[in-house]
Amino acid sequence: MFTTTVFALIAALPVALSQTQNDETILGVYMLHRHGDRTAKITAPANLTDLGYRQVYTSGEYYRNRYIVEDSAYRISGISPDVVFQSQLQVSAPIDAVLQNSATGFLQALYPPVGTSANTETLRNGTEVTAPMEGYQLVPIGVAESGSGSEDSTWLQGTSDCARAEISSNEYFSSDEFNEMMSQTEDFYSRLLPVISGEFDETTANFEDAYTIFDFVNFATIHNATISSADLLDKETLFQLRTLADNHEWNLAYNASNPIRAVAGMTLAAQIVQFLETTIEDAGTETGQKLGIQFGAYATFAAFFGLANLHSVNVDFVGVTDYASSMVFEMFTKTSDAVTAENYPSEDDIYVRFLYHNGTATEDSPPTPYPLFGSGQEALSWTDFSNSMNEFALGDTGSWCVACGNITGECAAYNSDQSGSDSDTASDNVESCSNGMSAIFNGVIGALVTLAVILGLEASVMLIFGLRVVSKKTLAQASPGGVEKGF
Ligand SMILES: *[C@@H]1O[C@H](CO)[C@@H](O)[C@H](O)[C@H]1NC(C)=O
Ligand SMILES: *[C@@H]1O[C@H](CO)[C@@H](O)[C@H](O)[C@H]1NC(C)=O
Ligand SMILES: *[C@@H]1O[C@H](CO)[C@@H](O)[C@H](O)[C@H]1NC(C)=O
Ligand SMILES: *[C@@H]1O[C@H](CO)[C@@H](O)[C@H](O)[C@H]1NC(C)=O
Ligand SMILES: *[C@@H]1O[C@H](CO)[C@@H](O)[C@H](O)[C@H]1NC(C)=O
Ligand SMILES: *[C@@H]1O[C@H](CO)[C@@H](O)[C@H](O)[C@H]1NC(C)=O
């Protein structure tokens, strides 16, 4: 039944599409897309809902009509309009059911089934074979490097895999900002207990779980017709819940004086630049890559927004981006002529524009351009764009390992100094990690943060029982990497 409605929709769409011709030609596009509506994180494993499936499918329709159909003014030059040309398209999502399924739902609309005529082949013996489901088209979804299980993880940095980013986010929980919010919102969260007591209790209903609580209530307000004490959820309360979660998540994802916290945005930036660079190198050939699509978590949006200084353009960027949101990087040249391999523009004539849509993009509510890096300009030259991105992009394993202070596994090869030094200097070395002085201790800092708490506890135990003090250094060596998923 779902498919029937969907096909009716597609049939109706091209009519609404007669965009005005412009004097630009799009050469390539990279997109980051959030998943659609899902079940709450606290009731893991999270699943994409039918509503969420609809949202990503609708967004896929929008982008098909913008970038792929033949008569669109924003069509990506040379992209195959109906039958998927695999090498033109690069789609990825982390190993995560919600994000993988969102990517599939989106692709179903981006390249819908082509019917039996376009997707039929004749075998040697003369038999004709048609693709199943009216010419359904298959598109492989690559595995994005980080973010596995992100929709089941209630702690934002838990899937980044980056040691120093985890430590940095953890520092937020001991900051004055955080402690102030904790005490200011104590009453607010305990008043909500009747609504959330199924999943939270007196000890967990507080600002520390701001996002998980918001997420749980948000799911309920969309799907649950029998919320207990629903009268507590007035408009003001819901708004509070959301903005408290916004504040919490923004601070975990980005801190201007602690950039590594936004590592998700740094690796994304590199992926974007690398994709578009390859698109330029492929120079408009039929097999060249043209459209890159990555599905990812809201944290990656937030980290990138912070790094690209978008929150100074519009303060809304500090809020958690809605389900099925998308941000796109349109690479174009200023000509309305068809661009082919023969007349492909030089880098000097190539520009990039950033657009963003909060929630599902549609014809009636299309993405809006915003200036990146505080430039005040909607379009940047390719050189300015790639230079600014490369100021924070982390594009290869070596620089990632160094920036993250990771030294084991695949990072062992990039650890220039295996000998380490005295733990007294550990806190200095976290800040000057890139000099490679004693990267070994950067991985241990996390343990020290946790240990600070443990030591505090021990101190009181020792006061009472008169136990002997174990040195910090011994403890740190005994349990490296202790911080991990603390929340
Ligand atoms: C998600 O689906 C799985 C089965 O695929 C199920 O076990 C789980 O309970 C579902 N989660 C929710 C919150 O419904
Ligand atoms: C033709 O080849 C296909 C695939 O090998 C086979 O399934 C089909 O039965 C063959 N048809 C005839 C008429 O031999
Ligand atoms: C980096 O270090 C963190 C913390 O020790 C660890 O959880 C993570 O798995 C490491 N990642 C890689 C790729 O080595
Ligand atoms: C941001 O980082 C600075 C420097 O590390 C720290 O002093 C401050 O508390 C952090 N703020 C938040 C909200 O994490
Ligand atoms: C709806 O909320 C009630 C009470 O808060 C809870 O007991 C019930 O399990 C929820 N139902 C669903 C489908 O989530
Ligand atoms: C997206 O919308 C939500 C409300 O639905 C808001 O909290 C958030 O700030 C918005 N983000 C942006 C970048 O507009």
XYZ file of C-alpha atoms and ligand atoms in Angstrom:
571
model
C 0.000 0.000 0.000
C 2.890 2.268 0.839
C 4.389 1.881 -2.621
C 1.138 2.671 -4.411
C 0.821 6.047 -2.713
C 4.451 6.732 -3.297
C 4.242 6.110 -7.012
C 1.219 8.348 -7.315
C 3.313 11.043 -5.663
C 6.223 10.684 -8.048
C 3.937 10.919 -11.029
C 2.575 14.207 -9.754
C 5.935 15.778 -9.068
C 7.639 16.740 -12.328
C 4.803 19.154 -13.092
C 5.663 21.334 -10.133
C 9.217 21.526 -11.292
C 9.608 24.103 -14.001
C 12.386 26.064 -12.294
C 13.668 29.147 -14.001
C 16.843 28.728 -15.996
C 19.878 30.222 -14.278
C 23.339 31.129 -15.450
C 25.106 28.454 -13.453
C 25.946 24.847 -14.097
C 26.342 22.463 -11.189
C 29.414 20.256 -11.442
C 29.123 18.193 -8.300
C 27.372 18.008 -4.931
C 28.239 16.627 -1.514
C 25.481 16.172 1.045
C 25.252 15.260 4.725
C 21.833 13.944 5.670
C 20.319 13.113 9.043
C 18.147 10.029 9.467
C 14.368 10.268 9.671
C 12.146 9.916 12.739
C 13.227 6.963 14.890
C 12.402 5.330 18.187
C 14.043 6.782 21.293
C 17.699 6.111 22.017
C 16.952 5.070 25.579
C 14.887 2.125 24.290
C 17.759 0.777 22.166
C 18.031 -0.681 19.611
C 16.567 2.323 17.843
C 14.611 1.766 14.643
C 13.594 4.020 11.798
C 9.807 4.507 11.999
C 7.452 4.564 9.011
C 7.200 8.301 9.550
C 10.995 8.515 9.396
C 11.060 6.390 6.257
C 8.577 8.819 4.708
C 10.732 11.803 5.668
C 13.917 10.525 4.053
C 11.961 9.316 1.022
C 10.392 12.770 0.617
C 13.802 14.387 0.919
C 15.110 11.985 -1.737
C 12.298 13.111 -4.042
C 13.212 16.720 -3.453
C 16.879 16.176 -4.264
C 16.053 14.022 -7.273
C 14.040 16.923 -8.643
C 16.773 19.410 -7.838
C 19.870 17.567 -9.004
C 18.943 14.651 -11.247
C 15.895 15.133 -13.457
C 16.689 16.405 -16.891
C 14.762 19.669 -16.878
C 15.958 20.992 -13.514
C 17.951 24.225 -13.509
C 20.122 22.731 -10.751
C 20.752 19.434 -12.477
C 24.257 18.121 -11.899
C 25.921 18.320 -15.274
C 26.170 14.904 -16.916
C 24.446 12.917 -14.183
C 22.391 9.978 -15.401
C 18.730 11.048 -15.159
C 16.917 7.732 -14.699
C 19.095 4.657 -14.624
C 21.740 4.760 -11.889
C 25.301 5.089 -13.163
C 27.116 3.610 -10.184
C 30.444 5.457 -10.430
C 28.702 8.858 -10.476
C 27.237 8.246 -7.051
C 28.969 7.689 -3.717
C 26.723 6.932 -0.750
C 27.848 6.114 2.772
C 26.457 5.589 6.248
C 27.950 4.211 9.457
C 27.112 0.670 10.536
C 23.862 1.646 12.202
C 20.402 0.335 11.379
C 18.682 3.743 11.523
C 21.240 5.492 9.326
C 21.668 2.639 6.844
C 17.917 2.307 6.398
C 17.556 6.053 6.026
C 20.102 5.976 3.223
C 18.169 3.204 1.492
C 14.857 5.053 1.832
C 16.422 8.214 0.430
C 17.931 6.360 -2.527
C 14.611 4.735 -3.384
C 13.325 8.184 -4.214
C 16.566 9.577 -5.637
C 16.600 6.851 -8.270
C 13.150 5.295 -8.268
C 12.321 2.040 -10.087
C 12.580 2.641 -13.838
C 9.890 0.222 -14.951
C 10.418 -2.835 -17.079
C 11.567 -1.206 -20.304
C 14.720 0.474 -18.994
C 15.771 -2.332 -16.701
C 15.427 -5.428 -18.887
C 18.238 -7.508 -20.301
C 18.242 -10.230 -22.934
C 20.145 -13.396 -22.111
C 22.219 -15.442 -24.557
C 19.339 -17.855 -25.043
C 16.954 -15.034 -25.841
C 15.118 -14.967 -22.516
C 14.302 -11.464 -21.260
C 14.934 -10.746 -17.567
C 13.519 -7.725 -15.759
C 14.783 -6.323 -12.446
C 12.410 -7.156 -9.565
C 9.886 -4.640 -8.232
C 9.224 -2.760 -11.474
C 12.858 -2.116 -12.238
C 13.993 -1.322 -8.702
C 17.547 0.029 -8.709
C 20.321 -1.072 -6.388
C 22.853 1.397 -5.013
C 25.633 0.209 -2.713
C 25.986 2.045 0.599
C 29.571 2.315 1.756
C 30.515 2.193 5.416
C 31.350 5.582 6.894
C 34.439 5.280 9.066
C 33.157 6.563 12.374
C 29.751 6.731 13.985
C 28.950 3.012 14.163
C 25.895 2.400 16.296
C 25.485 6.132 16.806
C 21.704 5.990 17.085
C 21.948 3.457 19.889
C 24.607 5.363 21.737
C 23.294 7.855 24.250
C 26.636 9.520 24.629
C 27.539 11.740 21.752
C 31.307 11.327 21.606
C 31.102 7.593 22.267
C 31.204 6.768 18.571
C 33.895 9.221 17.475
C 36.671 6.791 18.418
C 38.934 9.781 18.976
C 40.653 9.738 22.366
C 41.182 13.490 22.780
C 37.661 14.305 21.567
C 36.230 11.994 24.212
C 38.371 13.604 26.865
C 37.376 17.060 25.663
C 33.672 16.253 25.749
C 34.089 14.703 29.158
C 35.646 17.938 30.400
C 32.318 19.596 29.747
C 30.829 17.555 32.584
C 33.178 19.167 35.052
C 32.837 22.704 33.660
C 31.184 25.563 35.536
C 28.661 25.899 32.694
C 27.545 22.328 33.184
C 27.383 22.425 36.972
C 25.368 25.611 36.869
C 22.852 24.065 34.470
C 22.659 20.944 36.636
C 21.572 22.868 39.701
C 19.351 25.346 37.845
C 17.312 22.595 36.203
C 17.020 20.163 39.104
C 13.389 21.045 39.850
C 12.436 21.148 36.191
C 13.511 17.573 35.584
C 12.165 16.121 38.806
C 8.744 17.663 38.069
C 8.770 15.632 34.833
C 9.274 12.308 36.590
C 5.626 11.239 36.255
C 6.050 11.403 32.465
C 9.451 9.779 32.160
C 9.541 7.406 35.137
C 9.313 4.414 32.791
C 12.906 5.032 31.736
C 14.367 7.542 34.218
C 14.407 7.806 38.006
C 15.385 10.412 40.632
C 19.065 9.776 39.971
C 18.936 10.021 36.162
C 16.213 12.623 35.617
C 18.567 15.589 35.416
C 20.491 17.810 33.010
C 23.199 15.203 32.539
C 20.668 13.226 30.497
C 19.178 16.312 28.845
C 19.266 14.904 25.326
C 18.141 11.385 26.180
C 15.182 12.760 28.122
C 14.238 15.187 25.351
C 14.605 12.394 22.801
C 12.358 10.066 24.813
C 9.663 12.716 25.292
C 9.957 13.839 21.673
C 9.319 10.293 20.481
C 6.350 9.976 22.838
C 4.778 13.265 21.716
C 4.890 12.019 18.129
C 3.870 8.383 18.636
C 2.327 7.729 22.033
C -1.382 8.450 22.418
C -1.352 7.420 26.099
C 1.494 9.318 27.756
C 1.055 9.274 31.531
C 0.611 12.750 33.059
C 0.652 14.206 29.545
C -0.739 17.460 30.953
C 2.755 18.186 32.310
C 3.987 18.507 28.750
C 2.723 21.976 27.918
C 4.271 24.007 25.143
C 6.633 25.856 27.428
C 7.906 22.635 29.027
C 8.502 21.014 25.658
C 10.410 24.071 24.509
C 12.512 23.994 27.681
C 13.260 20.320 27.205
C 14.410 20.978 23.669
C 16.570 24.004 24.398
C 18.191 22.326 27.394
C 19.040 19.378 25.146
C 20.312 21.817 22.496
C 22.592 23.479 25.017
C 23.897 20.146 26.317
C 24.584 18.657 22.893
C 26.124 21.793 21.418
C 28.579 21.989 24.288
C 29.496 18.331 23.861
C 29.961 18.731 20.111
C 31.792 22.033 19.892
C 33.938 24.307 22.022
C 35.762 27.146 20.286
C 38.721 26.975 22.663
C 38.901 23.199 22.438
C 38.568 22.410 18.717
C 39.257 18.642 18.788
C 35.857 18.212 20.439
C 34.407 18.808 16.952
C 36.408 15.957 15.401
C 33.308 14.657 13.585
C 33.133 17.931 11.649
C 36.853 17.799 10.914
C 36.702 14.398 9.247
C 33.516 15.391 7.418
C 35.263 18.497 6.051
C 38.046 16.350 4.640
C 35.579 13.955 3.043
C 33.754 16.840 1.389
C 36.916 18.434 -0.011
C 38.315 15.099 -1.168
C 35.082 14.178 -2.908
C 34.818 17.492 -4.732
C 38.532 17.446 -5.604
C 38.052 14.079 -7.272
C 35.008 15.423 -9.061
C 37.166 18.217 -10.488
C 39.884 15.733 -11.460
C 37.300 13.539 -13.180
C 36.553 16.652 -15.248
C 33.016 15.919 -16.340
C 33.645 12.461 -17.771
C 30.660 10.147 -17.817
C 32.226 7.775 -15.293
C 33.407 10.608 -13.020
C 31.878 10.971 -9.549
C 29.267 13.692 -9.224
C 27.072 13.216 -6.176
C 28.286 12.234 -2.717
C 25.771 11.527 0.022
C 26.588 10.689 3.606
C 24.107 9.833 6.300
C 25.156 10.855 9.773
C 24.125 11.889 13.258
C 23.119 15.372 14.425
C 26.412 15.638 16.294
C 28.290 15.754 12.999
C 26.071 18.613 11.853
C 26.685 20.505 15.088
C 30.439 19.965 14.991
C 30.610 21.228 11.427
C 28.310 24.200 12.128
C 30.653 25.249 14.910
C 33.841 24.854 12.864
C 32.335 26.701 9.872
C 31.177 29.504 12.162
C 27.546 29.151 11.124
C 26.281 29.808 14.658
C 27.503 33.379 14.298
C 25.313 33.793 11.201
C 22.194 32.402 12.840
C 21.956 31.330 16.457
C 19.540 28.532 15.473
C 22.583 26.542 14.412
C 23.325 25.767 18.055
C 20.075 23.759 18.175
C 19.932 20.037 17.429
C 19.088 19.696 13.745
C 15.698 18.052 13.077
C 15.146 14.590 11.638
C 15.873 14.261 7.898
C 17.803 17.555 7.825
C 20.320 17.988 5.062
C 23.251 20.228 4.299
C 24.677 20.400 0.809
C 27.779 21.737 -0.880
C 27.023 22.696 -4.453
C 30.051 23.058 -6.672
C 29.276 25.079 -9.778
C 30.651 27.212 -12.562
C 29.159 30.414 -13.932
C 27.860 29.376 -17.307
C 24.525 28.095 -18.495
C 26.206 26.056 -21.266
C 26.415 22.316 -20.904
C 29.718 21.371 -19.306
C 31.471 18.368 -20.797
C 34.945 16.861 -20.553
C 35.915 19.118 -23.500
C 35.005 22.479 -21.964
C 35.454 21.630 -18.284
C 36.206 24.822 -16.304
C 39.543 25.479 -14.638
C 39.665 25.647 -10.825
C 39.600 29.447 -11.018
C 36.112 29.289 -12.480
C 34.716 26.902 -9.904
C 32.668 27.993 -6.871
C 31.028 26.326 -3.891
C 27.795 27.238 -2.153
C 26.534 25.863 1.166
C 22.835 25.201 1.703
C 21.006 23.786 4.679
C 17.513 22.641 5.453
C 16.253 21.968 8.962
C 14.068 18.872 8.635
C 12.705 17.361 5.434
C 13.363 19.505 2.351
C 10.480 19.890 -0.111
C 9.590 22.059 -3.107
C 7.646 24.320 -0.740
C 10.442 24.470 1.796
C 13.764 24.168 -0.032
C 17.234 24.458 1.529
C 18.612 27.955 2.160
C 22.122 29.193 1.379
C 24.253 30.398 4.311
C 27.709 31.995 4.269
C 30.495 29.733 5.538
C 33.454 30.706 7.743
C 32.027 34.126 8.552
C 32.748 35.178 4.944
C 29.392 36.890 4.469
C 29.265 35.382 0.963
C 26.898 32.720 -0.286
C 29.359 31.469 -2.873
C 33.083 31.044 -2.357
C 35.736 30.414 -4.957
C 36.963 26.827 -4.957
C 40.357 27.980 -3.673
C 38.921 29.965 -0.761
C 36.510 27.182 0.069
C 39.052 24.365 0.053
C 41.657 26.440 1.912
C 39.199 27.331 4.670
C 37.987 23.748 4.969
C 41.546 22.463 5.086
C 42.272 24.690 8.048
C 40.397 22.185 10.198
C 39.946 19.121 7.978
C 41.399 15.815 9.149
C 41.822 13.797 6.012
C 44.276 10.974 6.598
C 44.922 8.415 9.282
C 48.208 9.984 10.363
C 46.852 13.450 11.094
C 43.762 11.934 12.701
C 45.897 9.804 15.039
C 48.087 12.744 15.994
C 45.165 15.115 16.532
C 43.263 12.508 18.526
C 46.259 11.405 20.545
C 45.519 7.785 19.627
C 48.593 5.592 19.629
C 47.439 1.999 19.429
C 45.993 -0.161 16.646
C 46.237 1.496 13.257
C 47.601 4.595 14.984
C 50.704 2.813 16.341
C 52.534 3.527 13.078
C 52.152 7.292 13.592
C 53.389 7.388 17.160
C 56.809 8.977 16.758
C 57.815 8.666 20.405
C 57.144 5.336 22.097
C 59.136 6.022 25.236
C 56.828 8.517 26.883
C 57.839 10.772 29.722
C 56.870 11.577 33.258
C 53.134 11.805 33.928
C 53.584 15.194 35.590
C 53.823 16.693 32.105
C 50.788 14.886 30.784
C 48.457 17.875 30.860
C 50.925 19.989 28.882
C 51.275 17.346 26.239
C 47.573 17.112 25.487
C 47.651 20.659 24.167
C 50.851 20.229 22.179
C 50.106 16.783 20.844
C 51.116 17.581 17.281
C 54.774 18.006 18.250
C 54.744 14.263 18.881
C 56.590 14.710 22.163
C 54.865 12.116 24.277
C 51.686 11.140 22.587
C 51.497 8.127 24.862
C 50.217 10.267 27.693
C 47.431 11.822 25.697
C 45.616 8.506 25.713
C 46.105 8.311 29.447
C 44.662 11.726 30.243
C 41.195 10.242 30.040
C 42.132 7.777 32.698
C 43.392 10.635 34.831
C 40.120 12.531 34.507
C 38.241 9.489 35.730
C 40.850 8.900 38.345
C 40.494 12.392 39.715
C 37.026 11.316 40.783
C 38.214 7.955 42.070
C 41.064 9.598 43.946
C 38.627 11.969 45.546
C 36.651 8.996 46.786
C 39.788 7.231 47.895
C 40.916 10.237 49.824
C 37.844 9.972 51.997
C 38.275 6.219 52.357
C 41.873 6.772 53.364
C 40.921 9.374 55.905
C 38.660 6.855 57.529
C 40.770 3.709 57.210
C 44.248 5.203 57.076
C 45.171 3.412 53.837
C 48.380 4.120 51.897
C 48.365 6.453 48.899
C 49.058 4.926 45.472
C 50.752 7.357 43.102
C 48.728 8.795 40.201
C 51.336 7.511 37.817
C 50.938 3.912 38.958
C 47.183 4.169 38.674
C 47.335 5.757 35.251
C 49.564 2.999 33.948
C 47.341 0.379 35.481
C 44.233 1.468 33.558
C 44.880 3.382 30.370
C 41.921 4.492 28.286
C 39.617 4.417 31.268
C 37.377 7.255 30.208
C 35.559 5.784 27.203
C 31.785 5.848 27.401
C 31.239 7.354 30.799
C 27.659 8.407 30.271
C 13.607 -2.167 17.074
O 13.510 -3.388 16.335
C 14.022 -4.513 17.003
C 13.841 -5.700 16.102
O 14.310 -5.410 14.821
C 13.297 -4.755 18.315
O 13.909 -5.797 19.019
C 13.350 -3.479 19.152
O 12.562 -3.636 20.316
C 12.838 -2.290 18.369
N 12.989 -1.095 19.181
C 11.953 -0.359 19.583
C 12.266 0.788 20.455
O 10.819 -0.602 19.241
C 17.647 -19.294 -20.569
O 18.698 -19.141 -19.587
C 18.237 -18.882 -18.242
C 19.446 -18.630 -17.351
O 20.439 -19.583 -17.534
C 17.386 -20.039 -17.743
O 16.888 -19.770 -16.443
C 16.206 -20.245 -18.709
O 15.472 -21.382 -18.310
C 16.703 -20.412 -20.152
N 15.533 -20.421 -21.039
C 15.417 -21.307 -22.024
C 14.187 -21.165 -22.847
O 16.255 -22.155 -22.203
C 41.336 5.840 20.153
O 41.419 5.871 21.568
C 40.178 5.685 22.231
C 40.392 5.885 23.722
O 41.476 5.158 24.173
C 39.639 4.304 21.910
O 38.381 4.125 22.522
C 39.484 4.178 20.408
O 39.061 2.883 20.071
C 40.790 4.497 19.705
N 40.525 4.504 18.281
C 41.362 3.964 17.385
C 40.931 4.015 15.961
O 42.415 3.480 17.710
C 35.538 24.989 26.641
O 36.936 24.781 26.693
C 37.606 25.580 27.648
C 39.100 25.344 27.474
O 39.385 23.962 27.527
C 37.086 25.250 29.047
O 37.703 26.099 29.986
C 35.569 25.458 29.086
O 35.061 25.048 30.338
C 34.913 24.651 27.991
N 33.500 24.940 27.986
C 32.599 23.972 27.888
C 31.178 24.408 27.902
O 32.885 22.797 27.776
C 3.187 5.336 26.124
O 3.422 5.921 27.388
C 3.004 5.104 28.476
C 3.156 5.898 29.752
O 4.092 6.904 29.686
C 3.840 3.849 28.503
O 3.455 3.023 29.583
C 3.663 3.114 27.194
O 4.493 1.983 27.149
C 3.964 4.020 26.018
N 3.617 3.359 24.780
C 4.447 3.313 23.740
C 3.955 2.632 22.518
O 5.570 3.816 23.775
C 16.105 23.331 13.692
O 14.842 23.314 14.277
C 14.822 23.116 15.685
C 13.389 23.135 16.134
O 12.621 22.239 15.425
C 15.605 24.206 16.361
O 15.683 23.938 17.731
C 17.003 24.293 15.792
O 17.677 25.376 16.358
C 16.923 24.458 14.293
N 18.266 24.481 13.730
C 18.621 25.308 12.742
C 20.035 25.275 12.311
O 17.832 26.063 12.185
